[in-house]
Structures are given as structure tokens and as C-alpha cells.
CSV table of C-alpha atoms in Angstrom, one decimal:
chain,number,residue,atom,x,y,z
H,1,MET,CA,4.8,0.1,-33.8
H,2,VAL,CA,3.7,-2.2,-31.0
H,3,LYS,CA,0.8,-0.7,-29.1
H,4,ILE,CA,0.2,-1.2,-25.4
H,5,CYS,CA,-3.0,-0.3,-23.6
H,6,CYS,CA,-3.3,-0.4,-19.8
H,7,ILE,CA,-6.7,-0.4,-18.2
H,8,GLY,CA,-6.5,1.3,-14.9
H,9,ALA,CA,-4.6,4.6,-14.1
H,10,GLY,CA,-3.8,3.9,-10.5
H,11,TYR,CA,-0.7,3.3,-8.4
H,12,VAL,CA,0.4,0.4,-10.5
H,13,GLY,CA,-0.8,1.2,-14.0
H,14,GLY,CA,0.4,4.8,-14.2
H,15,PRO,CA,4.0,4.5,-13.0
H,16,THR,CA,4.6,1.1,-14.7
H,17,MET,CA,3.4,2.3,-18.1
H,18,ALA,CA,5.3,5.6,-17.8
H,19,VAL,CA,8.5,3.7,-17.3
H,20,ILE,CA,7.8,1.3,-20.2
H,21,ALA,CA,7.2,4.3,-22.4
H,22,LEU,CA,10.4,5.9,-21.3
H,23,LYS,CA,12.5,2.8,-21.8
H,24,CYS,CA,10.8,1.7,-25.0
H,25,PRO,CA,10.4,4.7,-27.2
H,26,SER,CA,9.3,2.6,-30.2
H,27,ILE,CA,6.2,1.4,-28.3
H,28,GLU,CA,3.1,3.5,-28.0
H,29,VAL,CA,1.6,3.3,-24.5
H,30,VAL,CA,-1.9,4.4,-23.6
H,31,VAL,CA,-3.3,4.4,-20.0
H,32,VAL,CA,-7.0,4.4,-19.9
H,33,ASP,CA,-9.5,4.8,-17.1
H,34,ILE,CA,-13.2,5.6,-16.9
H,35,SER,CA,-12.5,8.3,-14.2
H,36,LYS,CA,-12.3,11.6,-16.1
H,37,SER,CA,-10.8,13.4,-13.1
H,38,ARG,CA,-8.0,10.9,-12.7
H,39,ILE,CA,-7.1,11.0,-16.4
H,40,ALA,CA,-7.3,14.8,-16.3
H,41,ALA,CA,-4.8,14.8,-13.4
H,42,TRP,CA,-2.4,12.5,-15.3
H,43,ASN,CA,-2.6,15.0,-18.2
H,44,SER,CA,-1.9,18.0,-15.8
H,45,ASP,CA,1.0,19.4,-13.9
H,46,LYS,CA,-0.3,17.9,-10.7
H,47,LEU,CA,-0.3,14.1,-11.0
H,48,PRO,CA,-2.9,12.1,-9.1
H,49,ILE,CA,-0.3,10.2,-7.1
H,50,TYR,CA,3.0,11.2,-5.4
H,51,GLU,CA,6.0,9.0,-6.1
H,52,PRO,CA,9.6,10.3,-6.2
H,53,GLY,CA,10.8,10.6,-9.8
H,54,LEU,CA,7.4,10.0,-11.4
H,55,ASP,CA,6.8,13.6,-12.5
H,56,GLU,CA,10.1,13.6,-14.5
H,57,VAL,CA,9.3,10.3,-16.2
H,58,VAL,CA,5.8,11.3,-17.2
H,59,LYS,CA,6.8,14.7,-18.5
H,60,GLN,CA,9.5,13.2,-20.7
H,61,CYS,CA,7.1,10.9,-22.4
H,62,ARG,CA,3.7,12.3,-22.3
H,63,GLY,CA,2.4,13.4,-25.7
H,64,LYS,CA,5.2,11.5,-27.4
H,65,ASN,CA,4.6,7.8,-26.9
H,66,LEU,CA,2.7,8.0,-23.5
H,67,PHE,CA,-0.9,9.0,-23.5
H,68,PHE,CA,-3.7,9.1,-20.9
H,69,SER,CA,-7.3,8.7,-22.1
H,70,THR,CA,-10.9,8.0,-21.1
H,71,GLU,CA,-11.5,6.3,-24.5
H,72,VAL,CA,-11.2,2.8,-23.1
H,73,GLU,CA,-12.7,0.8,-25.9
H,74,LYS,CA,-11.0,2.6,-28.7
H,75,HIS,CA,-7.5,2.0,-27.3
H,76,VAL,CA,-8.2,-1.6,-26.3
H,77,TYR,CA,-9.4,-2.2,-29.8
H,78,GLU,CA,-6.1,-0.8,-31.2
H,79,ALA,CA,-3.7,-2.5,-28.8
H,80,ASP,CA,-1.5,-5.5,-29.3
H,81,ILE,CA,-0.9,-6.0,-25.6
H,82,VAL,CA,-3.6,-5.1,-23.0
H,83,PHE,CA,-2.5,-4.8,-19.3
H,84,VAL,CA,-5.3,-5.0,-16.8
H,85,SER,CA,-4.7,-3.1,-13.6
H,86,VAL,CA,-8.1,-2.7,-12.2
H,87,ASN,CA,-9.3,-2.9,-8.6
H,88,THR,CA,-9.6,-6.3,-6.9
H,89,PRO,CA,-11.2,-5.3,-3.5
H,90,THR,CA,-11.9,-7.6,-0.7
H,91,LYS,CA,-15.6,-8.8,-0.8
H,92,THR,CA,-17.7,-7.2,1.9
H,93,ARG,CA,-20.7,-9.5,1.4
H,94,GLY,CA,-21.7,-12.9,0.0
H,95,LEU,CA,-19.4,-15.9,-0.3
H,96,GLY,CA,-16.0,-15.2,1.1
H,97,ALA,CA,-16.9,-11.9,2.6
H,98,GLY,CA,-14.0,-10.3,4.4
H,99,LYS,CA,-11.4,-12.5,2.7
H,100,ALA,CA,-12.1,-13.3,-0.9
H,101,ALA,CA,-11.2,-10.9,-3.7
H,102,ASP,CA,-14.0,-9.3,-5.6
H,103,LEU,CA,-13.3,-9.9,-9.3
H,104,THR,CA,-16.2,-7.9,-10.6
H,105,TYR,CA,-14.0,-5.2,-12.2
H,106,TRP,CA,-11.7,-7.8,-13.7
H,107,GLU,CA,-14.6,-9.8,-15.2
H,108,ASN,CA,-16.1,-6.6,-16.6
H,109,ALA,CA,-12.7,-5.7,-18.2
H,110,ALA,CA,-12.3,-9.2,-19.7
H,111,ARG,CA,-15.8,-9.1,-21.2
H,112,MET,CA,-15.2,-5.6,-22.7
H,113,ILE,CA,-11.8,-6.7,-24.2
H,114,ALA,CA,-13.5,-9.7,-25.8
H,115,ASP,CA,-16.3,-7.6,-27.0
H,116,VAL,CA,-14.3,-4.8,-28.7
H,117,SER,CA,-11.4,-6.8,-30.0
H,118,LYS,CA,-11.1,-7.5,-33.7
H,119,SER,CA,-7.5,-8.9,-33.6
H,120,ASP,CA,-5.6,-11.4,-31.5
H,121,LYS,CA,-4.3,-9.9,-28.3
H,122,ILE,CA,-2.1,-10.7,-25.3
H,123,VAL,CA,-3.9,-9.8,-22.0
H,124,VAL,CA,-1.7,-9.3,-19.0
H,125,GLU,CA,-2.8,-9.6,-15.4
H,126,LYS,CA,-1.2,-6.7,-13.6
H,127,SER,CA,-3.6,-6.5,-10.7
H,128,THR,CA,-2.9,-8.8,-7.7
H,129,VAL,CA,-5.4,-11.6,-8.2
H,130,PRO,CA,-6.2,-14.9,-6.6
H,131,VAL,CA,-4.6,-18.0,-8.0
H,132,LYS,CA,-6.5,-19.4,-10.9
H,133,THR,CA,-8.0,-16.1,-11.9
H,134,ALA,CA,-6.4,-16.4,-15.3
H,135,GLU,CA,-8.2,-19.6,-15.9
H,136,ALA,CA,-11.6,-17.9,-15.2
H,137,ILE,CA,-10.6,-14.9,-17.4
H,138,GLU,CA,-9.6,-17.3,-20.2
H,139,LYS,CA,-13.0,-19.0,-20.1
H,140,ILE,CA,-14.8,-15.7,-20.2
H,141,MET,CA,-12.8,-14.5,-23.1
H,142,THR,CA,-12.8,-17.7,-25.0
H,143,HIS,CA,-16.6,-18.0,-24.8
H,144,ASN,CA,-17.0,-14.4,-26.0
H,145,ALA,CA,-14.1,-14.3,-28.5
H,146,LYS,CA,-15.9,-14.6,-31.8
H,147,GLY,CA,-12.8,-16.2,-33.4
H,148,ILE,CA,-10.3,-13.9,-31.8
H,149,LYS,CA,-7.4,-15.6,-30.0
H,150,PHE,CA,-6.3,-14.3,-26.6
H,151,GLN,CA,-3.3,-15.3,-24.6
H,152,ILE,CA,-3.5,-14.6,-20.9
H,153,LEU,CA,-0.3,-13.8,-19.0
H,154,SER,CA,0.3,-13.1,-15.3
H,155,ASN,CA,2.9,-10.3,-14.7
H,156,PRO,CA,2.5,-9.3,-11.1
H,157,GLU,CA,4.1,-6.1,-9.8
H,158,PHE,CA,6.5,-6.1,-6.9
H,159,LEU,CA,6.8,-2.3,-6.4
H,160,ALA,CA,7.4,-0.7,-3.0
H,161,GLU,CA,5.7,2.7,-2.7
H,162,GLY,CA,8.2,5.5,-2.2
H,163,THR,CA,10.7,3.7,-4.4
H,164,ALA,CA,8.4,2.6,-7.2
H,165,ILE,CA,10.3,4.3,-10.0
H,166,GLN,CA,13.7,3.0,-9.0
H,167,ASP,CA,12.0,-0.5,-8.5
H,168,LEU,CA,10.8,-0.2,-12.1
H,169,PHE,CA,14.2,1.0,-13.4
H,170,ASN,CA,16.1,-1.7,-11.6
H,171,PRO,CA,13.8,-4.5,-10.4
H,172,ASP,CA,14.9,-7.5,-8.3
H,173,ARG,CA,13.0,-9.6,-10.9
H,174,VAL,CA,10.3,-9.4,-13.5
H,175,LEU,CA,7.9,-12.4,-13.3
H,176,ILE,CA,5.9,-13.5,-16.4
H,177,GLY,CA,3.6,-16.5,-16.1
H,178,GLY,CA,1.8,-18.1,-19.1
H,179,ARG,CA,0.5,-21.2,-20.6
H,180,GLU,CA,3.0,-23.9,-21.3
H,181,THR,CA,1.9,-24.2,-24.9
H,182,PRO,CA,3.5,-22.9,-28.2
H,183,GLU,CA,1.1,-20.0,-28.2
H,184,GLY,CA,1.7,-19.3,-24.5
H,185,GLU,CA,5.4,-19.4,-24.9
H,186,LYS,CA,5.2,-17.0,-27.8
H,187,ALA,CA,3.1,-14.6,-25.8
H,188,ILE,CA,5.6,-14.8,-22.9
H,189,GLN,CA,8.5,-14.0,-25.3
H,190,THR,CA,6.6,-11.0,-26.7
H,191,LEU,CA,6.2,-9.5,-23.2
H,192,LYS,CA,9.8,-10.5,-22.4
H,193,ASN,CA,11.0,-8.5,-25.4
H,194,VAL,CA,9.4,-5.4,-23.9
H,195,TYR,CA,11.1,-5.7,-20.6
H,196,SER,CA,14.4,-6.8,-22.0
H,197,GLN,CA,14.9,-3.4,-23.5
H,198,TRP,CA,16.2,-2.2,-20.1
H,199,ILE,CA,16.2,-5.2,-17.8
H,200,PRO,CA,18.9,-8.0,-17.9
H,201,GLU,CA,17.7,-11.3,-19.3
H,202,GLY,CA,18.7,-13.1,-16.0
H,203,LYS,CA,16.2,-11.0,-14.0
H,204,ILE,CA,13.2,-11.9,-16.2
H,205,LEU,CA,11.7,-15.1,-14.7
H,206,THR,CA,9.1,-17.2,-16.5
H,207,THR,CA,6.7,-19.7,-14.9
H,208,ASN,CA,3.3,-21.2,-15.5
H,209,LEU,CA,0.3,-19.0,-14.9
H,210,TRP,CA,-0.6,-20.4,-11.4
H,211,SER,CA,2.9,-20.1,-10.1
H,212,ALA,CA,3.1,-16.4,-11.1
H,213,GLU,CA,-0.2,-15.6,-9.5
H,214,LEU,CA,0.7,-17.4,-6.3
H,215,SER,CA,4.2,-15.9,-6.2
H,216,LYS,CA,2.7,-12.4,-5.8
H,217,LEU,CA,0.6,-13.4,-2.8
H,218,ALA,CA,3.4,-15.4,-1.3
H,219,ALA,CA,5.9,-12.5,-1.6
H,220,ASN,CA,3.5,-10.1,0.2
H,221,ALA,CA,2.7,-12.7,2.8
H,222,PHE,CA,6.3,-13.3,3.6
H,223,LEU,CA,7.1,-9.6,3.9
H,224,ALA,CA,4.1,-9.0,6.1
H,225,GLN,CA,5.1,-12.0,8.2
H,226,ARG,CA,8.5,-10.5,8.9
H,227,ILE,CA,6.9,-7.2,10.1
H,228,SER,CA,4.5,-9.1,12.3
H,229,SER,CA,7.3,-11.2,13.7
H,230,VAL,CA,9.4,-8.2,14.8
H,231,ASN,CA,6.3,-6.4,16.1
H,232,ALA,CA,5.5,-9.5,18.2
H,233,LEU,CA,9.0,-9.3,19.6
H,234,SER,CA,8.7,-5.6,20.3
H,235,SER,CA,6.0,-6.2,22.9
H,236,LEU,CA,8.3,-8.8,24.6
H,237,CYS,CA,11.2,-6.3,24.4
H,238,GLU,CA,9.1,-3.7,26.3
H,239,ALA,CA,8.2,-6.3,28.9
H,240,THR,CA,11.8,-7.4,29.5
H,241,GLY,CA,13.8,-4.2,29.0
H,242,ALA,CA,15.4,-5.4,25.7
H,243,ASN,CA,15.8,-3.0,22.8
H,244,VAL,CA,14.0,-4.2,19.6
H,245,ASN,CA,16.4,-2.3,17.4
H,246,GLN,CA,19.4,-4.2,18.9
H,247,VAL,CA,17.5,-7.5,18.6
H,248,SER,CA,16.5,-7.0,15.0
H,249,TYR,CA,20.0,-5.9,14.1
H,250,ALA,CA,21.5,-9.0,15.7
H,251,VAL,CA,18.9,-11.2,13.9
H,252,GLY,CA,19.4,-9.4,10.6
H,253,THR,CA,23.1,-9.9,10.5
H,254,ASP,CA,22.4,-13.6,10.0
H,255,THR,CA,22.8,-13.9,6.2
H,256,ARG,CA,20.0,-16.5,6.1
H,257,ILE,CA,17.6,-13.9,7.5
H,258,GLY,CA,18.9,-10.5,6.3
H,259,PRO,CA,18.1,-7.1,7.7
H,260,LYS,CA,15.1,-5.9,5.5
H,261,PHE,CA,11.6,-5.6,6.9
H,262,LEU,CA,12.7,-6.0,10.5
H,263,ASN,CA,11.9,-2.5,11.7
H,264,ALA,CA,9.4,-2.6,14.5
H,265,SER,CA,6.5,-0.2,14.1
H,266,VAL,CA,2.9,0.6,14.9
H,267,GLY,CA,1.9,-1.9,12.2
H,268,PHE,CA,2.0,-2.4,8.4
H,269,GLY,CA,-0.3,-0.8,5.9
H,270,GLY,CA,-0.6,-0.4,2.2
H,271,SER,CA,-2.9,-1.7,-0.4
H,272,CYS,CA,-1.6,-5.2,-0.7
H,273,PHE,CA,-0.4,-6.9,2.6
H,274,GLN,CA,-3.6,-7.4,4.4
H,275,LYS,CA,-5.7,-7.9,1.3
H,276,ASP,CA,-3.3,-10.5,-0.2
H,277,ILE,CA,-3.0,-12.4,3.1
H,278,LEU,CA,-6.8,-12.5,3.5
H,279,ASN,CA,-7.0,-13.7,-0.1
H,280,LEU,CA,-4.4,-16.4,0.7
H,281,VAL,CA,-6.4,-17.4,3.8
H,282,TYR,CA,-9.5,-17.8,1.7
H,283,ILE,CA,-7.8,-19.9,-1.0
H,284,CYS,CA,-6.3,-22.2,1.7
H,285,GLU,CA,-9.7,-22.6,3.2
H,286,CYS,CA,-11.3,-23.4,-0.2
H,287,ASN,CA,-8.6,-26.0,-0.8
H,288,GLY,CA,-9.3,-27.8,2.5
H,289,LEU,CA,-6.2,-26.4,4.3
H,290,PRO,CA,-7.5,-24.9,7.5
H,291,GLU,CA,-4.2,-25.2,9.4
H,292,VAL,CA,-2.4,-23.3,6.7
H,293,ALA,CA,-5.1,-20.7,6.6
H,294,GLU,CA,-4.9,-20.2,10.4
H,295,TYR,CA,-1.1,-19.8,10.1
H,296,TRP,CA,-1.4,-16.8,7.7
H,297,LYS,CA,-4.4,-15.4,9.6
H,298,GLN,CA,-2.1,-14.9,12.6
H,299,VAL,CA,0.0,-12.4,10.6
H,300,ILE,CA,-3.0,-10.1,10.4
H,301,LYS,CA,-4.0,-10.7,14.0
H,302,ILE,CA,-0.6,-9.6,15.2
H,303,ASN,CA,-0.8,-6.5,13.0
H,304,ASP,CA,-4.2,-5.6,14.5
H,305,TYR,CA,-2.8,-6.3,18.0
H,306,GLN,CA,0.1,-3.9,17.5
H,307,LYS,CA,-2.2,-1.1,16.5
H,308,SER,CA,-4.6,-1.6,19.4
H,309,ARG,CA,-1.6,-2.0,21.8
H,310,PHE,CA,-0.3,1.4,20.7
H,311,VAL,CA,-3.6,3.1,21.3
H,312,ASN,CA,-3.9,1.4,24.7
H,313,ARG,CA,-0.4,2.6,25.6
H,314,VAL,CA,-1.4,6.2,24.7
H,315,VAL,CA,-4.6,6.1,26.8
H,316,ALA,CA,-3.0,4.3,29.8
H,317,SER,CA,0.0,6.7,29.9
H,318,MET,CA,-2.2,9.7,30.0
H,319,PHE,CA,-4.1,8.8,33.2
H,320,ASN,CA,-6.2,6.3,31.5
H,321,THR,CA,-8.2,8.8,29.5
H,322,VAL,CA,-7.7,11.0,26.5
H,323,SER,CA,-11.2,12.5,26.6
H,324,ASN,CA,-11.1,16.1,25.3
H,325,LYS,CA,-7.2,16.0,25.2
H,326,LYS,CA,-5.5,17.1,22.0
H,327,ILE,CA,-3.3,14.5,20.4
H,328,ALA,CA,-1.1,15.5,17.6
H,329,ILE,CA,-0.7,12.9,14.8
H,330,LEU,CA,2.5,13.3,12.8
H,331,GLY,CA,2.2,11.3,9.6
H,332,PHE,CA,-0.9,9.7,8.1
H,333,ALA,CA,0.5,7.9,5.0
H,334,PHE,CA,1.3,4.3,5.6
H,335,LYS,CA,5.0,4.9,4.9
H,336,LYS,CA,7.3,7.8,4.0
H,337,ASP,CA,7.8,9.1,0.5
H,338,THR,CA,4.2,8.3,-0.6
H,339,GLY,CA,0.8,10.0,-0.2
H,340,ASP,CA,-0.9,6.6,-0.1
H,341,THR,CA,-3.1,6.0,2.9
H,342,ARG,CA,-4.6,2.7,2.0
H,343,GLU,CA,-4.8,0.5,5.1
H,344,THR,CA,-2.5,2.9,6.9
H,345,PRO,CA,-2.2,2.1,10.7
H,346,ALA,CA,-3.0,5.8,11.3
H,347,ILE,CA,-6.6,5.1,10.5
H,348,ASP,CA,-7.1,2.6,13.3
H,349,VAL,CA,-5.0,4.6,15.7
H,350,CYS,CA,-7.0,7.8,15.1
H,351,LYS,CA,-10.3,5.9,15.3
H,352,GLY,CA,-9.1,4.3,18.6
H,353,LEU,CA,-8.3,7.7,20.1
H,354,LEU,CA,-11.5,9.3,18.7
H,355,GLY,CA,-13.4,6.4,20.3
H,356,ASP,CA,-12.0,7.6,23.6
H,357,LYS,CA,-13.2,11.2,22.8
H,358,ALA,CA,-9.7,12.6,22.0
H,359,ARG,CA,-9.3,15.6,19.7
H,360,VAL,CA,-6.8,14.7,17.0
H,361,SER,CA,-4.7,17.2,15.0
H,362,ILE,CA,-3.2,15.6,12.0
H,363,PHE,CA,-0.2,16.7,9.8
H,364,ASP,CA,1.2,14.8,6.9
H,365,PRO,CA,3.4,16.4,4.2
H,366,GLN,CA,1.8,14.6,1.3
H,367,VAL,CA,-1.8,13.6,2.3
H,368,THR,CA,-4.6,16.1,1.8
H,369,GLU,CA,-7.3,17.0,4.3
H,370,ASP,CA,-10.0,15.6,2.1
H,371,GLN,CA,-8.2,12.2,1.9
H,372,ILE,CA,-7.7,12.0,5.6
H,373,GLN,CA,-11.3,12.9,6.4
H,374,ARG,CA,-12.6,10.3,3.8
H,375,ASP,CA,-10.3,7.6,5.2
H,376,LEU,CA,-11.5,8.2,8.8
H,377,TRP,CA,-15.2,7.9,7.9
H,378,MET,CA,-15.1,5.4,5.0
H,379,ASN,CA,-16.2,1.8,5.6
H,380,LYS,CA,-13.4,-0.8,5.6
H,381,PHE,CA,-12.4,-1.9,2.0
H,382,ASP,CA,-14.4,1.0,0.4
H,383,TRP,CA,-10.9,2.5,-0.6
H,384,ASP,CA,-10.3,-0.4,-3.0
H,385,HIS,CA,-13.2,0.4,-5.3
H,386,PRO,CA,-12.8,2.7,-8.3
H,387,ILE,CA,-12.8,6.3,-7.1
H,388,HIS,CA,-16.2,7.1,-8.7
H,389,LEU,CA,-17.8,4.4,-6.6
H,390,GLN,CA,-16.2,5.5,-3.3
H,391,PRO,CA,-18.1,7.8,-0.8
H,392,THR,CA,-18.0,11.4,-2.0
H,393,SER,CA,-18.8,13.1,1.3
H,394,THR,CA,-17.9,12.9,4.9
H,395,PRO,CA,-19.8,14.0,8.0
H,396,SER,CA,-19.4,17.7,8.4
H,397,ASN,CA,-20.2,17.8,12.1
H,398,GLU,CA,-17.0,16.0,13.2
H,399,LYS,CA,-15.4,18.5,15.5
H,400,ASN,CA,-12.7,16.3,17.0
H,401,VAL,CA,-10.5,16.0,13.8
H,402,SER,CA,-8.4,18.8,12.4
H,403,VAL,CA,-5.9,18.6,9.6
H,404,VAL,CA,-3.2,21.3,9.7
H,405,LEU,CA,-0.3,22.5,7.6
H,406,ASP,CA,2.7,21.8,9.7
H,407,ALA,CA,4.0,19.8,12.7
H,408,TYR,CA,4.3,22.8,15.0
H,409,GLU,CA,0.6,23.8,14.5
H,410,ALA,CA,-0.4,20.2,15.1
H,411,THR,CA,1.5,20.0,18.4
H,412,LYS,CA,0.6,23.4,19.8
H,413,ASP,CA,-1.2,23.0,23.1
H,414,ALA,CA,-1.3,19.2,22.6
H,415,ASP,CA,-1.1,16.8,25.5
H,416,GLY,CA,0.6,14.1,23.4
H,417,VAL,CA,2.3,13.5,20.0
H,418,CYS,CA,2.0,10.3,18.1
H,419,ILE,CA,4.5,9.7,15.3
H,420,LEU,CA,2.8,7.3,12.8
H,421,THR,CA,4.9,7.8,9.6
H,422,GLU,CA,8.7,7.8,9.4
H,423,TRP,CA,9.0,11.0,7.3
H,424,ASP,CA,12.6,12.2,7.5
H,425,GLU,CA,11.4,15.7,8.5
H,426,PHE,CA,10.1,14.4,11.8
H,427,LYS,CA,13.6,13.5,12.8
H,428,LYS,CA,14.7,17.1,12.3
H,429,LEU,CA,11.9,18.9,14.1
H,430,ASP,CA,12.7,21.4,16.9
H,431,TYR,CA,11.4,19.3,19.8
H,432,GLN,CA,12.4,21.9,22.4
H,433,LYS,CA,10.0,24.3,20.6
H,434,ILE,CA,7.3,21.6,20.5
H,435,TYR,CA,7.8,20.8,24.2
H,436,ASP,CA,7.5,24.5,25.2
H,437,ASN,CA,4.2,24.8,23.4
H,438,MET,CA,2.6,21.6,24.7
H,439,ARG,CA,0.6,21.0,27.9
H,440,LYS,CA,2.5,19.2,30.6
H,441,PRO,CA,3.3,16.5,31.2
H,442,ALA,CA,4.1,16.3,27.5
H,443,PHE,CA,4.1,12.8,25.9
H,444,VAL,CA,5.7,11.5,22.7
H,445,PHE,CA,4.5,8.1,21.4
H,446,ASP,CA,6.9,7.1,18.6
H,447,GLY,CA,5.3,4.5,16.5
H,448,ARG,CA,8.2,4.4,14.0
H,449,ASN,CA,11.3,4.7,16.2
H,450,VAL,CA,12.4,7.9,14.5
H,451,VAL,CA,13.3,10.1,17.5
H,452,ASP,CA,16.2,10.0,19.9
H,453,CYS,CA,14.5,9.0,23.1
H,454,ASP,CA,17.3,10.1,25.5
H,455,LYS,CA,17.4,13.6,23.9
H,456,LEU,CA,13.7,14.0,24.2
H,457,ARG,CA,13.7,12.9,27.8
H,458,GLU,CA,16.4,15.4,28.5
H,459,ILE,CA,14.1,18.1,27.2
H,460,GLY,CA,11.3,16.9,29.5
H,461,PHE,CA,9.2,14.6,27.4
H,462,ILE,CA,7.8,11.3,28.6
H,463,VAL,CA,8.6,9.0,25.7
H,464,TYR,CA,7.2,5.8,24.5
H,465,SER,CA,9.1,4.2,21.6
H,466,ILE,CA,8.0,0.8,20.1
H,467,GLY,CA,10.0,-2.1,21.5
H,468,LYS,CA,12.4,0.1,23.6
H,469,PRO,CA,13.0,0.0,27.3
H,470,LEU,CA,10.1,1.7,29.0
H,471,ASP,CA,10.2,5.2,30.6
H,472,PRO,CA,9.7,4.8,34.4
H,473,TRP,CA,6.5,6.8,34.0
H,474,LEU,CA,5.1,4.1,31.6
H,475,LYS,CA,6.0,1.3,34.0
H,476,ASP,CA,3.9,2.9,36.6
H,477,MET,CA,1.0,3.3,34.1
H,478,PRO,CA,0.8,-0.2,32.6
H,479,ALA,CA,-1.2,-0.6,29.4
H,480,VAL,CA,-3.6,-3.6,29.1
H,481,ALA,CA,-3.9,-4.8,25.5
């Protein structure tokens, strides 16, 4: 029986290995992590991450050919293929601070693999890593191998949270990069044989190592660029009276462009987009390409601008102050159908409102109060370190943040409502009931374009919706970005 071990039981490692176990019953799959609480959660009825369909997959395989363990070295020693899905946070100090990826956890994993291995292994990069990481990992492992041979492959993930299980069942493509040597080709074929048990041959792409690593960064940069492009247009739509939904639809019908990732919003979030673009910027700078670096940097700048523009619109609309006003925040996750809050725009929006002394009342159907509080007081990039190295406590004297159990409680006696995640349930709320229980004038700031502006205005709300023609009230209360 082929044995696979995955180091890292996070958003990538857990779901990916669960689907491999389901689709390849003849393969034993073990997910290992040093976090006892995380492994305990994977072995419980309440998984540590929320992803539609994940529960069912895990429960079908767990205890049969899918296992979760803290015995990292034991299972690495026994494995034929070792996936490495550890954190690659952005450096906060030293060379490349604020842009470069910190490969400490990757290097530690590589040294441990080399140290405990007594047989040849295929080591697969599953984390998003800078171009040429595989070369560095190869050198570390080769110099510590004690006669053991390792083949390094790059197999980046292209999952979208909220649809990760479907993406794994039916991916657009699976990308495997390896050395263009007989040994490298053999390793590529071995991993290809795993995926080909449920994925058509034509969808499994093979490249050299560097192309696979760069393709992951490029894919995320292109997707983020599309969002920043439509968000840049949203501000122009508001200024001119155009409707960004109509503009993006017209643009998206061009088959050369397509309709995906053209929804204007308060900004993009998630664990990869900003981090990968910063990484790309750093790589460009290191290779003497400052103009290229500046081009990609602008994608981040527009995203930051969109978030600050939204906060400014809220404050300006409400008589230029939100001090001691209650603002309901509907949605904290960075997108619907996930509990993930990494780099969610809600963090910056809440911090911006709190900076103006607002009282925020937050509701999200999948994000816990503990997670929200931690996110609001954590330093930037702390979230991307292993959970046991993240801050464990938050200030207990913060009186301006409350996390509540439903949208109606969040909006009761509120001056304004900010919709920051496109949860389907927010489209179906009883907005008349919400209006009746709010202070007047009652404002709705729709950062995801999920509500019917005309219907809300009929109820009596003053409505701001990203990229839509402005309510007359808002024209009289201009926001300065």
C-alpha cells in the first residue's frame, strides 16, 4: 500500500488529503500536525474548518485509510510521498520584511524529513512558496540525506474557499512540476498516478519546478488584479452615475475577458492574494525588475484604497462622525460559505470605524467571537503562523466591539449597517423589521452588492452600494478618500 503523509492540517492539507483518501481507497493517508488541539478537532465531530461537503468526506474515510495524528516523525518515516503544507507567512522583520515569504517552517520541515527518513521519498510542495524554493529545499535535503534520495515536486493548490471540495473533485487542472531528469520524471508520474484515479489525464499538467511555483503566484495575482480593476471602476461609476454591475456584465460578455471575478466589493481577502502578490513584488525587485514590481504593487494599493474609501463613505454619510454610534457589521469572513477570516476586508473596515470611536456589533454565521476578537487585535501577518505561535489572548477592556448571534440583534438600535460578506441569508433578511428597530436616519452600506437598493429606499433607508448611482443624500455628504 502506498503511504502518503501530509505535514500541516490546515485549510489546504486537511481537505486535499481527505479527498485523496476518498478517491484512492488503496492509499493510506495520514495528516500530521504539531498542534494537538487541531488534530483533536479533525478527529472529532466538529472539524476545525468549515467547508461545504468536508464533513461528509472526512467521516467516510476517517479511521479507514484517512488518519490525523500528532506523531509527525513516525508517519514521515513510514511515508512514500510527503506533502508539505506548512505556513509560509510574510516576513515582518529583516531582509524583505513586509513582502518576502518567511520559509522558516518549510526549512524546519525539510530538515526533519531528511533527518528521520530511512528510505527514498517524494517530497511535494503544497504550500504556496516563492519561485526557487524547491531548489533551496533540495540543497538542504541533499546535504542532510545520509544516502537517501529525495525528489522534490511542486504541486500548488488552486482551491477556492467555499467550493474547495468541489474544486478537488473536479479541478480545472492539477499542476505538477518536477526536475526534467529521469528520476524527476518518475516522481512526477508517481504523483500523477494518484490524481489520475479520479481526474482525467488531460487536466493533469506537468512543468518544470520553477514554472509550477511561479504559476501559483501568477494565478493569484491575475485573479486579484481583476478584482482591483473592477473595484477601481466602481469608484468611477459612483462619480459618474454609471452602475458597476452593468459595466462588469457588459465587459464580462467579451469571451476574451469572461465574467468571473468581476464583482465589485469592499475588497478582496483570503490567505493568498495579498501575500502572494507581495511575494511576487519581492521576487521582481530581487531580480532587478522594479517596474514589474511596481505594477503588481498597485493591485494591493487599489485594494487598500477600496477599504479605506468604504470607511470614509460610512463616516462622511453619517454627519462626518461615527463616534459612539452603533454600526452593525453583517459578515466577517472574507467570502461566503467559509469561516476563514484571513486578510478579510472586515478587519480593516472595523478597525477604521473603531478608530473613529464607533461601537461595532458583529454577526457572521460561521465565525466565532473568539476568532473575531483575535483578528481585530492581532498584528498584521500574525494569522499566518502556526496556531500555537499566535497570540492567545485579546484585550479584555475593549468595550466598543460586541459579537452577537443573529443579524437582528446586531442591527437593533444601530445607526448604520455594513454588509461585508455576501452570505445568502443577508439577501433574505426582513429589512422592514431591521429599519423599524434602527435609529433614524437609518443607513445601509452594502459592501457586496447583495441588497435591492430600490426596495430598501422605499422602506426608508439611505443606501450606499459599491459602484452604484449614489443616493441624493450621499451626494450632499461627499466622502474624501
